[in-house]
CSV table of C-alpha atoms in Angstrom, one decimal:
chain,number,residue,atom,x,y,z
A,902,ASP,CA,-1.9,0.2,17.1
A,903,ILE,CA,-3.9,3.2,16.4
A,904,GLN,CA,-7.4,2.9,17.4
A,905,MET,CA,-10.1,4.7,15.2
A,906,THR,CA,-13.4,5.8,17.1
A,907,GLN,CA,-16.1,6.4,14.5
A,908,SER,CA,-19.6,7.9,15.4
A,909,PRO,CA,-22.3,7.7,15.1
A,910,SER,CA,-22.7,3.8,14.3
A,911,SER,CA,-26.1,4.7,12.8
A,912,LEU,CA,-27.3,7.9,11.2
A,913,PRO,CA,-30.9,8.2,10.0
A,914,ALA,CA,-31.4,11.2,7.5
A,915,SER,CA,-33.6,12.8,5.0
A,916,LEU,CA,-32.8,13.5,1.3
A,917,GLY,CA,-31.5,17.0,1.0
A,918,GLU,CA,-30.2,17.1,4.7
A,919,ARG,CA,-26.7,17.9,5.8
A,920,VAL,CA,-24.8,15.2,7.8
A,921,THR,CA,-21.6,15.1,9.5
A,922,ILE,CA,-19.8,11.9,10.6
A,923,SER,CA,-16.6,11.8,13.2
A,924,CYS,CA,-13.8,10.0,13.5
A,925,ARG,CA,-11.2,10.2,16.5
A,926,ALA,CA,-7.8,8.7,16.5
A,927,SER,CA,-6.3,7.4,19.8
A,928,GLN,CA,-3.2,9.4,18.8
A,929,GLY,CA,-2.2,12.3,16.6
A,930,ILE,CA,-2.3,11.1,12.8
A,931,SER,CA,-1.1,14.3,11.0
A,932,ASN,CA,-3.7,14.5,8.7
A,933,ASN,CA,-3.3,11.0,7.3
A,934,LEU,CA,-6.8,10.2,7.3
A,935,ASN,CA,-9.1,8.6,4.3
A,936,TRP,CA,-12.8,8.1,4.1
A,937,TYR,CA,-14.3,5.3,2.0
A,938,GLN,CA,-17.9,4.5,1.1
A,939,GLN,CA,-19.4,0.9,0.9
A,940,LYS,CA,-22.6,0.5,-1.0
A,941,PRO,CA,-25.0,-2.3,0.0
A,942,ASP,CA,-23.7,-4.7,-2.8
A,943,GLY,CA,-20.3,-4.4,-1.0
A,944,THR,CA,-18.4,-2.1,-3.5
A,945,ILE,CA,-16.0,0.1,-1.8
A,946,LYS,CA,-14.7,3.2,-3.1
A,947,PRO,CA,-12.4,6.0,-1.6
A,948,LEU,CA,-13.9,9.4,-1.3
A,949,ILE,CA,-11.7,11.6,0.6
A,950,TYR,CA,-7.7,11.3,1.2
A,951,TYR,CA,-5.4,13.2,3.4
A,952,THR,CA,-8.2,14.6,5.5
A,953,SER,CA,-9.8,17.1,2.9
A,954,ASN,CA,-8.8,16.0,-0.5
A,955,LEU,CA,-11.8,14.9,-2.9
A,956,GLN,CA,-10.7,11.5,-4.9
A,957,SER,CA,-11.4,12.0,-8.5
A,958,GLY,CA,-15.0,11.8,-9.6
A,959,VAL,CA,-16.4,12.2,-6.2
A,960,PRO,CA,-19.3,14.8,-6.0
A,961,SER,CA,-18.4,18.1,-4.3
A,962,ARG,CA,-21.2,17.8,-1.8
A,963,PHE,CA,-18.6,15.6,0.0
A,964,SER,CA,-16.2,17.3,2.2
A,965,GLY,CA,-13.7,16.5,4.9
A,966,SER,CA,-11.9,18.5,7.6
A,967,GLY,CA,-9.9,17.8,10.8
A,968,SER,CA,-6.6,17.9,12.2
A,969,GLY,CA,-4.7,16.2,15.1
A,970,THR,CA,-7.0,13.2,16.3
A,971,ASP,CA,-10.5,14.7,15.4
A,972,TYR,CA,-11.7,14.4,11.7
A,973,SER,CA,-15.0,14.5,10.1
A,974,LEU,CA,-16.8,13.9,6.8
A,975,THR,CA,-19.6,16.1,5.7
A,976,ILE,CA,-22.3,15.7,3.1
A,977,SER,CA,-23.9,18.8,2.3
A,978,SER,CA,-27.1,17.7,0.8
A,979,LEU,CA,-28.0,14.0,0.7
A,980,GLU,CA,-28.7,12.2,-2.6
A,981,PRO,CA,-30.4,8.9,-2.7
A,982,GLU,CA,-26.9,7.1,-3.8
A,983,ASP,CA,-25.3,8.5,-0.6
A,984,PHE,CA,-27.2,6.1,1.9
A,985,ALA,CA,-24.3,3.5,2.3
A,986,MET,CA,-21.7,2.7,4.9
A,987,TYR,CA,-19.0,5.1,5.6
A,988,TYR,CA,-15.4,4.4,6.9
A,989,CYS,CA,-12.5,6.3,8.2
A,990,GLN,CA,-8.9,4.9,7.8
A,991,GLN,CA,-5.7,6.3,9.2
A,992,ASP,CA,-2.4,5.5,7.2
A,993,ALA,CA,0.0,7.5,9.5
A,994,SER,CA,1.6,4.3,11.0
A,995,PHE,CA,1.3,0.4,10.5
A,996,PRO,CA,-1.0,-1.3,11.0
A,997,PHE,CA,-3.4,1.0,9.0
A,998,THR,CA,-6.6,0.9,11.0
A,999,PHE,CA,-10.1,1.6,10.0
A,1000,GLY,CA,-13.2,3.2,12.0
A,1001,SER,CA,-15.9,0.8,12.9
A,1002,GLY,CA,-18.3,2.4,10.4
A,1003,THR,CA,-21.4,4.5,10.2
A,1004,LYS,CA,-24.3,3.3,8.3
A,1005,LEU,CA,-26.2,6.3,6.6
A,1006,GLU,CA,-30.1,5.3,6.6
A,1007,ILE,CA,-33.0,7.0,5.1
A,1008,LYS,CA,-35.2,8.3,7.8
B,765,GLN,CA,-9.0,1.2,-16.7
B,766,VAL,CA,-7.9,-0.3,-13.6
B,767,GLN,CA,-9.5,-3.6,-12.4
B,768,LEU,CA,-8.7,-5.9,-9.6
B,769,LYS,CA,-10.4,-9.3,-9.2
B,770,GLU,CA,-10.0,-11.7,-6.3
B,771,SER,CA,-10.2,-15.3,-6.7
B,772,GLY,CA,-9.6,-18.4,-4.5
B,773,PRO,CA,-11.6,-21.3,-2.7
B,774,GLY,CA,-14.9,-20.4,-1.1
B,775,LEU,CA,-14.5,-23.0,1.7
B,776,VAL,CA,-11.4,-23.7,3.8
B,777,GLN,CA,-11.2,-26.2,6.5
B,778,PRO,CA,-10.3,-25.3,10.0
B,779,SER,CA,-6.3,-25.2,10.6
B,780,GLN,CA,-5.6,-25.2,6.8
B,781,THR,CA,-4.2,-22.7,4.5
B,782,LEU,CA,-5.9,-20.1,2.6
B,783,SER,CA,-4.5,-19.2,-0.8
B,784,LEU,CA,-5.9,-16.2,-2.8
B,785,THR,CA,-5.1,-14.5,-5.8
B,786,CYS,CA,-5.6,-10.9,-6.9
B,787,THR,CA,-5.5,-10.2,-10.7
B,788,VAL,CA,-4.7,-6.7,-11.7
B,789,SER,CA,-5.4,-5.0,-14.9
B,790,GLY,CA,-4.5,-1.6,-16.2
B,791,LEU,CA,-1.1,-0.9,-14.6
B,792,SER,CA,2.3,-2.6,-13.7
B,793,LEU,CA,2.7,-3.9,-10.2
B,794,THR,CA,6.1,-2.6,-10.2
B,795,SER,CA,4.8,1.0,-10.3
B,796,ASN,CA,1.9,0.5,-7.4
B,797,SER,CA,1.5,-1.2,-4.4
B,798,VAL,CA,-1.4,-3.7,-3.6
B,799,SER,CA,-3.1,-4.3,-0.2
B,800,TRP,CA,-5.3,-6.9,1.3
B,801,ILE,CA,-8.1,-6.1,3.5
B,802,ARG,CA,-10.8,-8.3,4.9
B,803,GLN,CA,-14.3,-7.9,6.4
B,804,PRO,CA,-16.1,-10.5,8.7
B,805,PRO,CA,-19.8,-10.9,8.2
B,806,GLY,CA,-21.7,-7.8,9.4
B,807,LYS,CA,-18.5,-6.3,10.8
B,808,GLY,CA,-15.9,-3.6,9.7
B,809,LEU,CA,-12.8,-3.6,7.7
B,810,GLU,CA,-9.3,-4.9,8.9
B,811,TRP,CA,-6.2,-4.1,6.9
B,812,MET,CA,-4.1,-7.1,6.3
B,813,GLY,CA,-1.0,-6.4,4.7
B,814,VAL,CA,0.7,-4.7,1.6
B,815,ILE,CA,3.1,-5.6,-1.0
B,816,TRP,CA,4.9,-2.4,-2.3
B,817,SER,CA,6.0,-1.6,-5.7
B,818,ASN,CA,9.6,-2.7,-4.9
B,819,GLY,CA,8.3,-6.1,-3.6
B,820,GLY,CA,8.8,-5.3,0.0
B,821,THR,CA,6.0,-6.1,2.3
B,822,ASP,CA,4.4,-5.1,5.6
B,823,TYR,CA,1.8,-6.9,7.6
B,824,ASN,CA,-0.7,-6.2,10.3
B,825,SER,CA,1.1,-7.6,13.3
B,826,ALA,CA,-2.1,-9.2,14.7
B,827,ILE,CA,-1.7,-11.7,12.0
B,828,LYS,CA,1.9,-11.3,10.8
B,829,SER,CA,3.1,-14.8,12.1
B,830,ARG,CA,0.3,-16.5,9.7
B,831,LEU,CA,0.4,-14.2,6.7
B,832,SER,CA,2.6,-14.1,3.5
B,833,ILE,CA,2.0,-11.8,0.6
B,834,SER,CA,3.8,-12.3,-2.8
B,835,ARG,CA,3.4,-11.3,-6.4
B,836,ASP,CA,4.1,-12.5,-10.0
B,837,THR,CA,4.6,-9.2,-11.9
B,838,SER,CA,4.6,-11.2,-15.3
B,839,LYS,CA,1.1,-12.2,-14.6
B,840,SER,CA,0.0,-9.0,-12.9
B,841,GLN,CA,-1.1,-11.2,-9.9
B,842,VAL,CA,-0.7,-10.5,-6.1
B,843,PHE,CA,-1.0,-13.7,-3.6
B,844,LEU,CA,-2.1,-14.0,-0.2
B,845,LYS,CA,-1.4,-17.1,1.9
B,846,MET,CA,-2.4,-17.4,5.5
B,847,ASN,CA,-2.1,-20.5,7.5
B,848,SER,CA,-3.7,-22.0,10.6
B,849,LEU,CA,-7.1,-20.7,9.7
B,850,GLN,CA,-10.0,-20.5,12.3
B,851,THR,CA,-13.7,-19.9,12.1
B,852,GLU,CA,-13.0,-16.3,13.0
B,853,ASP,CA,-11.1,-15.8,9.6
B,854,THR,CA,-14.3,-16.1,7.8
B,855,ALA,CA,-14.7,-13.0,5.8
B,856,MET,CA,-14.9,-11.2,2.6
B,857,TYR,CA,-11.2,-10.7,1.3
B,858,PHE,CA,-10.6,-7.5,-0.7
B,859,CYS,CA,-7.6,-6.5,-2.5
B,860,ALA,CA,-6.9,-2.8,-3.3
B,861,ARG,CA,-4.4,-1.0,-5.6
B,862,GLU,CA,-2.6,2.2,-4.9
B,863,SER,CA,-3.8,5.3,-7.0
B,864,SER,CA,-2.0,8.6,-7.3
B,865,TYR,CA,-2.8,9.8,-3.9
B,866,ILE,CA,-4.2,7.0,-1.9
B,867,LEU,CA,-2.8,3.6,-0.8
B,868,LEU,CA,-6.4,2.0,-1.4
B,869,GLY,CA,-7.3,3.8,-4.4
B,870,TYR,CA,-8.9,1.0,-6.3
B,871,TRP,CA,-10.8,-2.1,-4.9
B,872,GLY,CA,-11.8,-5.4,-6.1
B,873,GLN,CA,-15.3,-6.7,-5.5
B,874,GLY,CA,-13.9,-9.1,-2.9
B,875,VAL,CA,-14.1,-12.9,-2.4
B,876,MET,CA,-15.8,-14.5,0.3
B,877,VAL,CA,-14.0,-17.2,2.3
B,878,THR,CA,-15.8,-19.3,4.8
B,879,VAL,CA,-13.8,-21.4,7.4
B,880,SER,CA,-15.7,-24.6,8.4
B,881,SER,CA,-15.4,-28.3,8.4
């Protein structure tokens, strides 16, 4: 199985700040990397697919990049609704695996 | 509008079988896949398996021997059955439907399942 190592596990940040979350795969995943947001009420929605493509309706302050084994999610200027959990996920090979999550918290 | 809703028993006894239903509205199951994902309390997400638009299935090898995913296309329902439940199977169980570009494009709100005697 491909292991996904996500960092940091917790990220205190302020409104308007730029933040980056990292995700490293245990082997190359050829850009087959997606990002999800989970709100405190448990609701999960996709943000980015195939490394850098924004899901419909997702604000442009979200962006993704990476290649090979290293990927990242960047939020350019934090809004109040961005404080949530974030997960990366690979769908390059079965079983599809998730990172352990990053909790984006208000500083 | 695509909607998914999970349903099932909130409490299951150890060693018993879990049966969950995902009811999908908005699109045909013969056009899109549906996956099951679970999340133990306070922990991360685990992909469990998928039923593809053609009815084929793939499972997480860690639970493959205990898991079965099926569907009733006429009712737009996808079913999960997992046997030999243990306390570590206590989790929120989500179903998610494929969208144009991403396998887990639309998620249900989840159903909490507790395994306890």
